[in-house]
Short mmCIF file of C-alpha atoms in Angstrom, two decimals:
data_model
loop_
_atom_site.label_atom_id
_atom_site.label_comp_id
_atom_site.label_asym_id
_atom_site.label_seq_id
_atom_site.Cartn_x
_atom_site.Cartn_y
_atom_site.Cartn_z
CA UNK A 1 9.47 38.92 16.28
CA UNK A 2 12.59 39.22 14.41
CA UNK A 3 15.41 40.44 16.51
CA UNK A 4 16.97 43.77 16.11
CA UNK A 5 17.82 46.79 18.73
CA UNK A 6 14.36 48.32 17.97
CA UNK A 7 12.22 45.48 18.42
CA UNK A 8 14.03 44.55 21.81
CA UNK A 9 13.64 48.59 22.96
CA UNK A 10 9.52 47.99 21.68
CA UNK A 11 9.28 45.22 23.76
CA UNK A 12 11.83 45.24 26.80
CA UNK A 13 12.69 49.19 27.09
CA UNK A 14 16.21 48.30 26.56
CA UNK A 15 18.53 51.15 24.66
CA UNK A 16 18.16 50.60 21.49
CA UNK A 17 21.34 52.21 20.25
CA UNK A 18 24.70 49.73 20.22
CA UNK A 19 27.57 50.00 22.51
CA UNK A 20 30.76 52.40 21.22
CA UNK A 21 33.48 49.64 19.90
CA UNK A 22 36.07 49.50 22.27
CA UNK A 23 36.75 45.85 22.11
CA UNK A 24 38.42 44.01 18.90
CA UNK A 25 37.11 40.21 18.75
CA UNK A 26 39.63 37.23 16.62
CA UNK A 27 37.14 34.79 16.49
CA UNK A 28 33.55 35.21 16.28
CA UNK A 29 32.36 31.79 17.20
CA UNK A 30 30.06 29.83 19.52
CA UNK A 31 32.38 29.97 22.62
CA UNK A 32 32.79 33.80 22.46
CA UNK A 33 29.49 34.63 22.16
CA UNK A 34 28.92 32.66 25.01
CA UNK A 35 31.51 33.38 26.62
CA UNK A 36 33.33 36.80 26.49
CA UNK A 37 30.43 38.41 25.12
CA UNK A 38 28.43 37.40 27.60
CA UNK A 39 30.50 38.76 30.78
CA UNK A 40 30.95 42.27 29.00
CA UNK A 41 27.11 42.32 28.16
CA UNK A 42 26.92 41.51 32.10
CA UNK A 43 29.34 43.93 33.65
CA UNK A 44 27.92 46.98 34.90
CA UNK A 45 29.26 49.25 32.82
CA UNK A 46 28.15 46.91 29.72
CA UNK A 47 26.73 50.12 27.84
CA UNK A 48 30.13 51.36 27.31
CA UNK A 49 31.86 48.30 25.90
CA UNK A 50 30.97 47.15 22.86
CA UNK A 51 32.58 44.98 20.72
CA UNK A 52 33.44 44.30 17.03
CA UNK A 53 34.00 40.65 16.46
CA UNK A 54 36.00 39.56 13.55
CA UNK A 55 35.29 35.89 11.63
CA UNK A 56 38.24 33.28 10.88
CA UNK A 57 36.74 31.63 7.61
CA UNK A 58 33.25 31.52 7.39
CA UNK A 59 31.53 34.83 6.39
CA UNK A 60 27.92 33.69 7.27
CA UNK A 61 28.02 34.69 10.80
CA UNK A 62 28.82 38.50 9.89
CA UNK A 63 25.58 38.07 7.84
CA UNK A 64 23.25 37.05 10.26
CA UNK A 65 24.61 39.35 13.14
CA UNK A 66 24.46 41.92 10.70
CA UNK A 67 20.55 41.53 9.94
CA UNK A 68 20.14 41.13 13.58
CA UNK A 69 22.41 44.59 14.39
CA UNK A 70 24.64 42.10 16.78
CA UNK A 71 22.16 40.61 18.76
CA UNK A 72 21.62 37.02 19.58
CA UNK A 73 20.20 34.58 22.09
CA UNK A 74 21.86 32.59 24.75
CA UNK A 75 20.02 29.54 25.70
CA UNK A 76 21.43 28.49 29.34
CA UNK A 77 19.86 24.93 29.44
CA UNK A 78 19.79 23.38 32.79
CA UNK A 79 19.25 19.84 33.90
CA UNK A 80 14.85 20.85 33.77
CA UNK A 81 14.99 24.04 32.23
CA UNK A 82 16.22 26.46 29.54
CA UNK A 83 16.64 29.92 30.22
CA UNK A 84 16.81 32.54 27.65
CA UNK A 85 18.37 36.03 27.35
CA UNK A 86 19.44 38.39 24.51
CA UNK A 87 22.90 39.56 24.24
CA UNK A 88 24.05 42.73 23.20
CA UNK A 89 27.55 43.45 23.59
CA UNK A 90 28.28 42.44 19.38
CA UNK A 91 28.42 46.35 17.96
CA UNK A 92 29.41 45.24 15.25
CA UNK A 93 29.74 41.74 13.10
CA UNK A 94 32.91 41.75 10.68
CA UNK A 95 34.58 39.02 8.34
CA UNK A 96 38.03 38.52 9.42
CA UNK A 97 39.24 39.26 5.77
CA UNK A 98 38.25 42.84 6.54
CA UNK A 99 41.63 44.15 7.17
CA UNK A 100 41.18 47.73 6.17
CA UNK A 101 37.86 47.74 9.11
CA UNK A 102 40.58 46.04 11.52
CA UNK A 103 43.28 48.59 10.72
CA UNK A 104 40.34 51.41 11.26
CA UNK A 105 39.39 50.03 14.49
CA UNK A 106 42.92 49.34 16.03
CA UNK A 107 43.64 52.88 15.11
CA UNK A 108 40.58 54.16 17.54
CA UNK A 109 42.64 55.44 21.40
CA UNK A 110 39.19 54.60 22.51
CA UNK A 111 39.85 50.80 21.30
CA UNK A 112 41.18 49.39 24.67
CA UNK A 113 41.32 45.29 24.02
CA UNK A 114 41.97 42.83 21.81
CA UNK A 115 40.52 39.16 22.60
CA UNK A 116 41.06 35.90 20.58
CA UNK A 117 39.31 32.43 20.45
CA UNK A 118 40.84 30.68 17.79
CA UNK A 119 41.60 27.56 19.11
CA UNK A 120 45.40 26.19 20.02
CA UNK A 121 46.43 25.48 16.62
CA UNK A 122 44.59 28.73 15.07
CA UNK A 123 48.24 30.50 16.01
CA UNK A 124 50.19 28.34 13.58
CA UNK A 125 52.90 28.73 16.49
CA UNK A 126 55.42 25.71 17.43
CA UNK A 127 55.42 24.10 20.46
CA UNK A 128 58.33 26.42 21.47
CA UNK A 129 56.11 29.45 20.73
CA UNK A 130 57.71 29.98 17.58
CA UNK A 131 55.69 30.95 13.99
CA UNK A 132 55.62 27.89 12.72
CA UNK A 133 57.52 28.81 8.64
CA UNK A 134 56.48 25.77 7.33
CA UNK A 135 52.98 26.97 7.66
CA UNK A 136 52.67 28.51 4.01
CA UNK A 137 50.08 31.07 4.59
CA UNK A 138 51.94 32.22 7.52
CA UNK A 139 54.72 32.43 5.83
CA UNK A 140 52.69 34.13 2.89
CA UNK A 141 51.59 36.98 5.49
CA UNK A 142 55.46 37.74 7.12
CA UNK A 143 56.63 37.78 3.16
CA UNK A 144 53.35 40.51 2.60
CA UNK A 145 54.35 42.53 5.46
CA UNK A 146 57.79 42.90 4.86
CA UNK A 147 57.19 43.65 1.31
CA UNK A 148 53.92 46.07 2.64
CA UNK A 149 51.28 44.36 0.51
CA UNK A 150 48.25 43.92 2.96
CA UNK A 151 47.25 39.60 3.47
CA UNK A 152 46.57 38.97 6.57
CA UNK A 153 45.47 35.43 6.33
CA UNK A 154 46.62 34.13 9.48
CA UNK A 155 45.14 34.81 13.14
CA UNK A 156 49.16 35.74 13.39
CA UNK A 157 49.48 38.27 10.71
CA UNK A 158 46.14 39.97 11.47
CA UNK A 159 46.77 40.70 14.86
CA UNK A 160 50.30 41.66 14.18
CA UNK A 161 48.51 44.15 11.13
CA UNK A 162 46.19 45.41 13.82
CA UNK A 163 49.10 46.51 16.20
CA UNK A 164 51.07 47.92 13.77
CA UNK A 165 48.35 50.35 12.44
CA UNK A 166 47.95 51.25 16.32
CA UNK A 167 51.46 52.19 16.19
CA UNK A 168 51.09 54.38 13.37
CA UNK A 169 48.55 56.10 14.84
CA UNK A 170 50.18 56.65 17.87
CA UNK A 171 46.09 55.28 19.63
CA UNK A 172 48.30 54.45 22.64
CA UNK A 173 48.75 50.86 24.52
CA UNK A 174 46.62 48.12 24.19
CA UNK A 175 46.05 44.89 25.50
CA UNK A 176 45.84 41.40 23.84
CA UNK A 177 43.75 38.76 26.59
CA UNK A 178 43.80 35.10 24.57
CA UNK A 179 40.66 33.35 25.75
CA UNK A 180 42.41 29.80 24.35
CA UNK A 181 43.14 26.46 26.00
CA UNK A 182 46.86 26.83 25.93
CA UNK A 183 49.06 27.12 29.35
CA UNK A 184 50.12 30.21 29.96
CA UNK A 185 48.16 31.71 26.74
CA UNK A 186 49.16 35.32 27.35
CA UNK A 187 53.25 34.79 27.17
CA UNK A 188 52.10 31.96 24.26
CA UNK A 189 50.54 34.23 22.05
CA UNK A 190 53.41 37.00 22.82
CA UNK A 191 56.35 34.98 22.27
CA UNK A 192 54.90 34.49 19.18
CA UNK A 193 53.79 38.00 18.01
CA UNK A 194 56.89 39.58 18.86
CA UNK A 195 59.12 36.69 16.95
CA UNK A 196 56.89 37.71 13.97
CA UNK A 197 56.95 41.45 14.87
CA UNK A 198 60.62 40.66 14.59
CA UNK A 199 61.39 39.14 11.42
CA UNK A 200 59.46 41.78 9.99
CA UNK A 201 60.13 45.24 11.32
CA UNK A 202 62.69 45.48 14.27
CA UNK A 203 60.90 48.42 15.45
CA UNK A 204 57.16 47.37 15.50
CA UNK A 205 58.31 44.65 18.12
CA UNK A 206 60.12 47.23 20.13
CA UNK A 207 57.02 49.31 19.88
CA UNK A 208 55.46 46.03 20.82
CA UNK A 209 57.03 45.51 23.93
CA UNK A 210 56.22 48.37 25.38
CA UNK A 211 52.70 49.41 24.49
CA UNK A 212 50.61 45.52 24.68
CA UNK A 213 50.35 43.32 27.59
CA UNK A 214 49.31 40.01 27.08
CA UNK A 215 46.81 38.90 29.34
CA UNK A 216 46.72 35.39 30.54
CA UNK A 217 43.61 33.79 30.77
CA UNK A 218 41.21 30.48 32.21
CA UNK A 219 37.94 30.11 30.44
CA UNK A 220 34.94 27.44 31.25
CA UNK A 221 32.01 27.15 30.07
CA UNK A 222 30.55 23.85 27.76
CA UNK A 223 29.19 25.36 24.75
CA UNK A 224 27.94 22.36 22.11
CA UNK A 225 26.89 23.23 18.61
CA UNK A 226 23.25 23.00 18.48
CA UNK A 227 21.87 22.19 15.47
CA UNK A 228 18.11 24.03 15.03
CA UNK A 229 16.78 26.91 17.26
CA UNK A 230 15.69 26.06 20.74
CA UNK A 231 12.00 25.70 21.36
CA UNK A 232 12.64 28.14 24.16
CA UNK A 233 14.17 30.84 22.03
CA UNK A 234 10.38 30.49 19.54
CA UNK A 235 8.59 30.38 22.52
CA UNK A 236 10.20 33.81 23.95
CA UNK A 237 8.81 34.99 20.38
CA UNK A 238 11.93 35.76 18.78
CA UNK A 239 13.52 35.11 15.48
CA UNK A 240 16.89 34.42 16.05
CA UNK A 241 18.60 33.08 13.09
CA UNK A 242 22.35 32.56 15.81
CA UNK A 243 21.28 31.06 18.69
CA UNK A 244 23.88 29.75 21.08
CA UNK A 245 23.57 27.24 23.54
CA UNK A 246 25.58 26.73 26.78
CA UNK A 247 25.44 25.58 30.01
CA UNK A 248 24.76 27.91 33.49
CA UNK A 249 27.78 27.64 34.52
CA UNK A 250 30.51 30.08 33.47
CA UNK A 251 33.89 30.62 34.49
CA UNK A 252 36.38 33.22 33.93
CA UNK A 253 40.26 34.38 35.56
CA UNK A 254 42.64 36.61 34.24
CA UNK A 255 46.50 37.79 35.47
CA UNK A 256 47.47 40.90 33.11
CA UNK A 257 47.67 44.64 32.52
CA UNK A 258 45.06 46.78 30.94
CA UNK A 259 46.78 49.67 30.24
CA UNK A 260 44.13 51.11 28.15
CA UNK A 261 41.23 50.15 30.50
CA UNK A 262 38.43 47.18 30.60
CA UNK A 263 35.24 46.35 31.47
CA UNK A 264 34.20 45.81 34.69
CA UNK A 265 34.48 42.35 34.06
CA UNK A 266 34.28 41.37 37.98
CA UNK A 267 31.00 42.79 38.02
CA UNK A 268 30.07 39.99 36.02
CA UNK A 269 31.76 37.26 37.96
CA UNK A 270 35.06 36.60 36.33
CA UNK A 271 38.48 36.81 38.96
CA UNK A 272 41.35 38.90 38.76
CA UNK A 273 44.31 37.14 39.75
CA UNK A 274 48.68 37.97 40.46
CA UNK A 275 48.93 34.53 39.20
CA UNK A 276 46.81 32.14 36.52
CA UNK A 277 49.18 29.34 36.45
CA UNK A 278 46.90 26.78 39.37
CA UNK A 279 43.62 28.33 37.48
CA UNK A 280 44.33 27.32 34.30
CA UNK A 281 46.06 24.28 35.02
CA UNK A 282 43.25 22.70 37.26
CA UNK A 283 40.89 23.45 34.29
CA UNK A 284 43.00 22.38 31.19
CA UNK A 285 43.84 19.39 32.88
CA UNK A 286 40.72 18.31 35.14
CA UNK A 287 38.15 19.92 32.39
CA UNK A 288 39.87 19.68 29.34
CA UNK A 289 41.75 16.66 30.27
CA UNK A 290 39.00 14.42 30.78
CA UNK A 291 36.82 16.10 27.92
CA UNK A 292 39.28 14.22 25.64
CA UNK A 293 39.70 10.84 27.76
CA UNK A 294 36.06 10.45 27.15
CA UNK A 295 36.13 11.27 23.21
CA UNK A 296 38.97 8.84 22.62
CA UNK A 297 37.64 5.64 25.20
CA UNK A 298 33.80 6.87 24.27
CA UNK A 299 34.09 7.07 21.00
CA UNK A 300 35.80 3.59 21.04
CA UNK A 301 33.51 2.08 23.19
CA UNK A 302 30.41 3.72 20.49
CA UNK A 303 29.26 6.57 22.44
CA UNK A 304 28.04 10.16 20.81
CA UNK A 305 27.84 12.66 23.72
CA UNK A 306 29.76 13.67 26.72
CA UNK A 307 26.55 12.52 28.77
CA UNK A 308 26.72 9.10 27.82
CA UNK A 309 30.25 8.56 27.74
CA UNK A 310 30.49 9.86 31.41
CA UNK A 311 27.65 7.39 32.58
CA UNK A 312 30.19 4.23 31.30
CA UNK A 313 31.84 2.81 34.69
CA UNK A 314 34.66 2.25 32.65
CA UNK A 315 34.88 5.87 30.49
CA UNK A 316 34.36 6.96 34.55
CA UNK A 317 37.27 5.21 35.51
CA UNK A 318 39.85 6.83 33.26
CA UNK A 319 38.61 10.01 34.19
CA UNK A 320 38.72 9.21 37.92
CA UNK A 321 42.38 7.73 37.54
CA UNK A 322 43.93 10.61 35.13
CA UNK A 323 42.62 13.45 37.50
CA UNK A 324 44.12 11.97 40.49
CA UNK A 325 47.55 11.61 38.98
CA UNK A 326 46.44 15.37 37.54
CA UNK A 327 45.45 17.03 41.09
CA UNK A 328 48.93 16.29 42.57
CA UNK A 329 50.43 18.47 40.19
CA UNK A 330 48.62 21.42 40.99
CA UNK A 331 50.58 24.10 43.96
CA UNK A 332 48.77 22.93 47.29
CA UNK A 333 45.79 25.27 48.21
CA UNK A 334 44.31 24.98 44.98
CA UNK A 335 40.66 23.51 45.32
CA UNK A 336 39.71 21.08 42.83
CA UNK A 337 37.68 18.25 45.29
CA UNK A 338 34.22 20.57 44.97
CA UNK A 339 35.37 21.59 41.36
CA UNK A 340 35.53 17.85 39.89
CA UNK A 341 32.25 17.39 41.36
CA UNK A 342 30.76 20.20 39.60
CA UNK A 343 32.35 18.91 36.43
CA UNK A 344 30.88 15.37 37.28
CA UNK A 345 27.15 17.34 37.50
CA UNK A 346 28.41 19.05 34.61
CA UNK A 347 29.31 16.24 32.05
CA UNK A 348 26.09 14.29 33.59
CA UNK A 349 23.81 16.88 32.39
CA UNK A 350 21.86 15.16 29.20
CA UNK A 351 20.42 18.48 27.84
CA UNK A 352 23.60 19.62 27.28
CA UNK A 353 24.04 17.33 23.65
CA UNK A 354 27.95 17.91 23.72
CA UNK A 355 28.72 15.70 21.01
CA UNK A 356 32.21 14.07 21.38
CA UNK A 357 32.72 14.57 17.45
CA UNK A 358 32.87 18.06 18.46
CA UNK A 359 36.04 17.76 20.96
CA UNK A 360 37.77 15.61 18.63
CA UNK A 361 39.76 17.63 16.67
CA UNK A 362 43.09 18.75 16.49
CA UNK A 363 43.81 15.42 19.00
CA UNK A 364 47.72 16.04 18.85
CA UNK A 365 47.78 19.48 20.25
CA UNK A 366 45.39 19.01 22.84
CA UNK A 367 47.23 15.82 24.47
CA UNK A 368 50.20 17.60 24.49
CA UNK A 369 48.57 20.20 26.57
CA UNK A 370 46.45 17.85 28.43
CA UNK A 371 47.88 14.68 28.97
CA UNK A 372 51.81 15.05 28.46
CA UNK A 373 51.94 17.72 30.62
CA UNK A 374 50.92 16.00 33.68
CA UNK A 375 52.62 12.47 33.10
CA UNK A 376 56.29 14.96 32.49
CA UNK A 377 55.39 16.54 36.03
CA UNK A 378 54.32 13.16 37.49
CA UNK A 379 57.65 11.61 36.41
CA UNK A 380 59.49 14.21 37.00
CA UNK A 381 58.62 14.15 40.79
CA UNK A 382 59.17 10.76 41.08
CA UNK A 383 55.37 10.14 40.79
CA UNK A 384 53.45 7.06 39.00
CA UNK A 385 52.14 8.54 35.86
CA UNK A 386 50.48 5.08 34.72
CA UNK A 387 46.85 6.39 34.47
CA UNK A 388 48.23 9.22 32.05
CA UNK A 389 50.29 6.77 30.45
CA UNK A 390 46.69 4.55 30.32
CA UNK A 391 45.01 8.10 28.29
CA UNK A 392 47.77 8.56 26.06
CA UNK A 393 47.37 4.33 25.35
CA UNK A 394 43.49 5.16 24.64
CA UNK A 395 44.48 8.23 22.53
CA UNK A 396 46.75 6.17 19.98
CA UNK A 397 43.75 3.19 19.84
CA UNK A 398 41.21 5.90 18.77
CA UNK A 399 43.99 7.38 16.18
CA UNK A 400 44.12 3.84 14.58
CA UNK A 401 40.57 3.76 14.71
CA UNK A 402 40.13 6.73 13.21
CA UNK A 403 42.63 7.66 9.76
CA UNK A 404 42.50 11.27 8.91
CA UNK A 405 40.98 12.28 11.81
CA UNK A 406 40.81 16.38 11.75
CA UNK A 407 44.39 17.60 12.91
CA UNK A 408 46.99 20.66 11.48
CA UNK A 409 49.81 17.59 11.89
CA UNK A 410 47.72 15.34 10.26
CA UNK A 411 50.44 14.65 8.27
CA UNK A 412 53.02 13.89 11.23
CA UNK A 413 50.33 11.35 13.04
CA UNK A 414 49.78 9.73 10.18
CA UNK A 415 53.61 9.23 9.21
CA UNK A 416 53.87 8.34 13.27
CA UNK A 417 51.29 5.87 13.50
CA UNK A 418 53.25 4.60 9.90
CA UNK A 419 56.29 4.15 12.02
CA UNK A 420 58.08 1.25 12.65
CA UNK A 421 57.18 1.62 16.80
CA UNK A 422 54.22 4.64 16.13
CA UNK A 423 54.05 4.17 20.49
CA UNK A 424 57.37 5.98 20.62
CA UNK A 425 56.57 8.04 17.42
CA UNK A 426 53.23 9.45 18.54
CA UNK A 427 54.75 9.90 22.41
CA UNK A 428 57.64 11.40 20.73
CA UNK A 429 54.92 13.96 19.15
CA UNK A 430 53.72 15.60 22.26
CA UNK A 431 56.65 15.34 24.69
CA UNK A 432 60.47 14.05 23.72
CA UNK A 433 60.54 13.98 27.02
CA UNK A 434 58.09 11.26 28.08
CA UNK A 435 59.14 9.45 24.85
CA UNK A 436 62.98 9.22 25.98
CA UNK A 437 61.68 7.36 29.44
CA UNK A 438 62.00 3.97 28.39
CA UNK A 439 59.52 2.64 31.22
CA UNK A 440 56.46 5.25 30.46
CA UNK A 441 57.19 4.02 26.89
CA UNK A 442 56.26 0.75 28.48
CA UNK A 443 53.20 1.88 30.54
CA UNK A 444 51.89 2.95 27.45
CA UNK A 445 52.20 -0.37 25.77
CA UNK A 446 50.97 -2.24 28.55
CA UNK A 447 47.97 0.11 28.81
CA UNK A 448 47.46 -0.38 25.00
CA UNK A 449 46.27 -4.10 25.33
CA UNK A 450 43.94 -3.84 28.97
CA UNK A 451 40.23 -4.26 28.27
CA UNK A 452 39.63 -0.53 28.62
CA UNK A 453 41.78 0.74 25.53
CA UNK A 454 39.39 -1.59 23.37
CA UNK A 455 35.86 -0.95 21.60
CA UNK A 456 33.14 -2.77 24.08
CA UNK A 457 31.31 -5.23 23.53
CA UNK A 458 28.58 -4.57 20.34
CA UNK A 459 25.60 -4.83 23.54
CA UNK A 460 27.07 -1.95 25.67
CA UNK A 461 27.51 0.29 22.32
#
């Protein structure tokens, strides 16, 4: 049976009708629908929250959720068993180049929240927070605004459009909640609104300051692309043309303001915090962190899936090493002994087909985030930072074995790795810091020619 709000009311008694928008979505992907979706469709209150999700790119998305009036399937696969619900929290399925729908819907008082999954480098921000002018569609969208032509290419210069027209409707405060991997995501993705707010209309980021909070946020939850739909999904007897596929476990803290109002999120399971800092930290580093160690030493060693890689006693090792250098980082009280176990049963699960291909991307950014930031808190308390230094070694063999990999500064890694010393280029990439210590520099080296930081052996690929 196809799906659509009538033939899920026909067979389930469900309402039938969609939920009022009062959520704006940047990002309508696999993770979100997984993910943020999924809690509002969960809170108690879900029939009062619905949600508009805008596209980056890709348009075909909007189709399909359109002929399915928002609905889709989430598969929650298990170590034995999938599980299969329909989701119905998507009011409303719109490509991101849709500007005049976003202005419409920012516009709405009863619009309360703005959430983004766009990925770290979908801000086109610096490292310092900064809009990053060299970008030229960014730049392209700052030049439209000030001029008041309508782009709105970027993630940047949408949002900023969206908050403006809420402004000049006088719809009241808002608030922006970031569901990225990037510390402190909330004052991230402010820093660099308000900079562009700034350079385009002094008032709109005075306006800004005082009507958005940015919420700060920690999201888990291992989504892989699935290719095909489910044999549970055909089994249900449903037609779902957007399946998603994810993992029972789900995780979800936030430290902000919702000056507008929310869902009842909590209802659902996520955790409202005073501070996000240990939450996010424990899982960019001990989830994230080790998400990458296993693409870059799997992949070298000839594994395909976070499964496999994680069963190698030396792709295990790496991860062991890097997350306790990690752990001692993170404020005491913060439990992360029963949490790397879960991520251990988590990683093991072989159902879950998360392909390393699909964590590879954008490998500069995310050891920055990752890696750098524990070795420059390791060395800066005096701490051995060798099995960070031994990751970052593993990252540069996989970037040599692996030209053009997917990156926005492909262009800088490749002129690094071009470099007369592309050690101290590459470190130099993702933390001056660490590349101005002379003896991480050398950990790094030294790391760079163990067994380990080569391919294995062609019998144990």
């Amino acid at each position: 049976m196809p799906l659509s709000r009538e033939t899920v009311a026909l067979r389930t008694g469900a309402e039938a009708a969609p939920p009022p928008v009062r959520i704006i979505h940047l990002g309508l992907g696999h993770f979100f629908r997984a993910h943020q979706a999924w809690y509002t469709a969960h809170a108690v209150d879900a029939q009062d929250w619905g949600i508009a999700a805008f596209t980056g790119r890709s348009t075909a998305a909007v189709e399909v959720l359109s002929r399915q009036q928002g609905l889709f399937t989430v598969v929650e696969r298990g170590p034995g068993e999938d599980r299969v619900e329909i989701v119905g929290s998507v009011a409303e399925a719109v490509a991101g180049t849709d500007i005049a729908r976003l202005r419409e819907l920012a516009s709405d008082p009863a619009v309360a929240v703005i959430t983004l999954t766009v990925t770290e480098s979908g801000y086109r921000l610096t490292p310092a927070g900064c809009p990053d002018l060299d970008d030229a569609d960014l730049t392209a969208d700052l030049e439209d605004f000030i001029s008041g032509r309508v782009g709105a290419r970027t993630v940047l210069g949408r949002l900023v459009t969206a908050l403006d027209a809420r402004r000049r409707a006088g719809a009241g405060p808002i608030a922006v909640v970031s569901c990225d991997n990037i510390p402190d995501n909330g004052r991230f993705v402010s820093g660099g609104v308000v900079d562009f707010a700034r350079r385009a209309d002094a008032s709109l980021a005075e306006w800004i300051g005082e009507h958005v909070s940015f919420v700060s946020t920690s999201v888990d939850r291992i989504t892989p692309h699935v290719q095909g739909v489910p044999d549970a999904v055909i089994e249900a007897g449903w037609i779902d043309e957007l399946p998603v596929v994810t993992e029972p476990f789900a995780d979800w803290v936030l430290a902000g303001d919702f000056p507008a109002g929310r869902p009842a999120w909590e209802t659902a399971g996520a955790r409202f915090v005073d501070d996000i800092e240990p939450w996010e930290n424990r899982k960019l580093w001990l989830l994230n962190g080790a998400h990458s160690i296993l693409t870059f030493a799997g992949q070298l060693r000839g594994h395909e899936t976070v499964a496999d890689a994680t069963a190698d006693p030396e792709c295990r090792a790496l991860v062991d090493a890097f997350w306790a250098e990690a752990v001692q980082c993170l404020p005491a009280g913060t439990e992360h002994t029963r949490y790397r176990e879960q991520l251990i049963d988590r990683f093991s699960n072989p159902r879950i087909v998360h392909r390393l291909a699909q964590i590879a991307p954008e490998s500069s950014t995310k050891v920055e985030f990752r890696f750098a930031a524990v070795a420059e808190r390791s060395v800066g308390a005096g701490r051995s930072a060798a099995a960070t230094a031994h990751a970052i070694a593993v990252w540069i063999d996989w970037l040599r074995s692996r030209p053009g990999a997917p990156d926005a500064r492909a262009a800088e890694v490749a002129a690094a790795l071009a470099a007369p010393d592309p050690v101290a280029a590459l470190v130099r990439m993702v933390s001056p810091t660490l590349a101005d210590d002379s003896g991480f520099l050398s950990s790094v080296r030294a790391h760079r020619t163990s067994p380990t930081a080569l391919p294995a052996p062609t019998s144990a690929r």
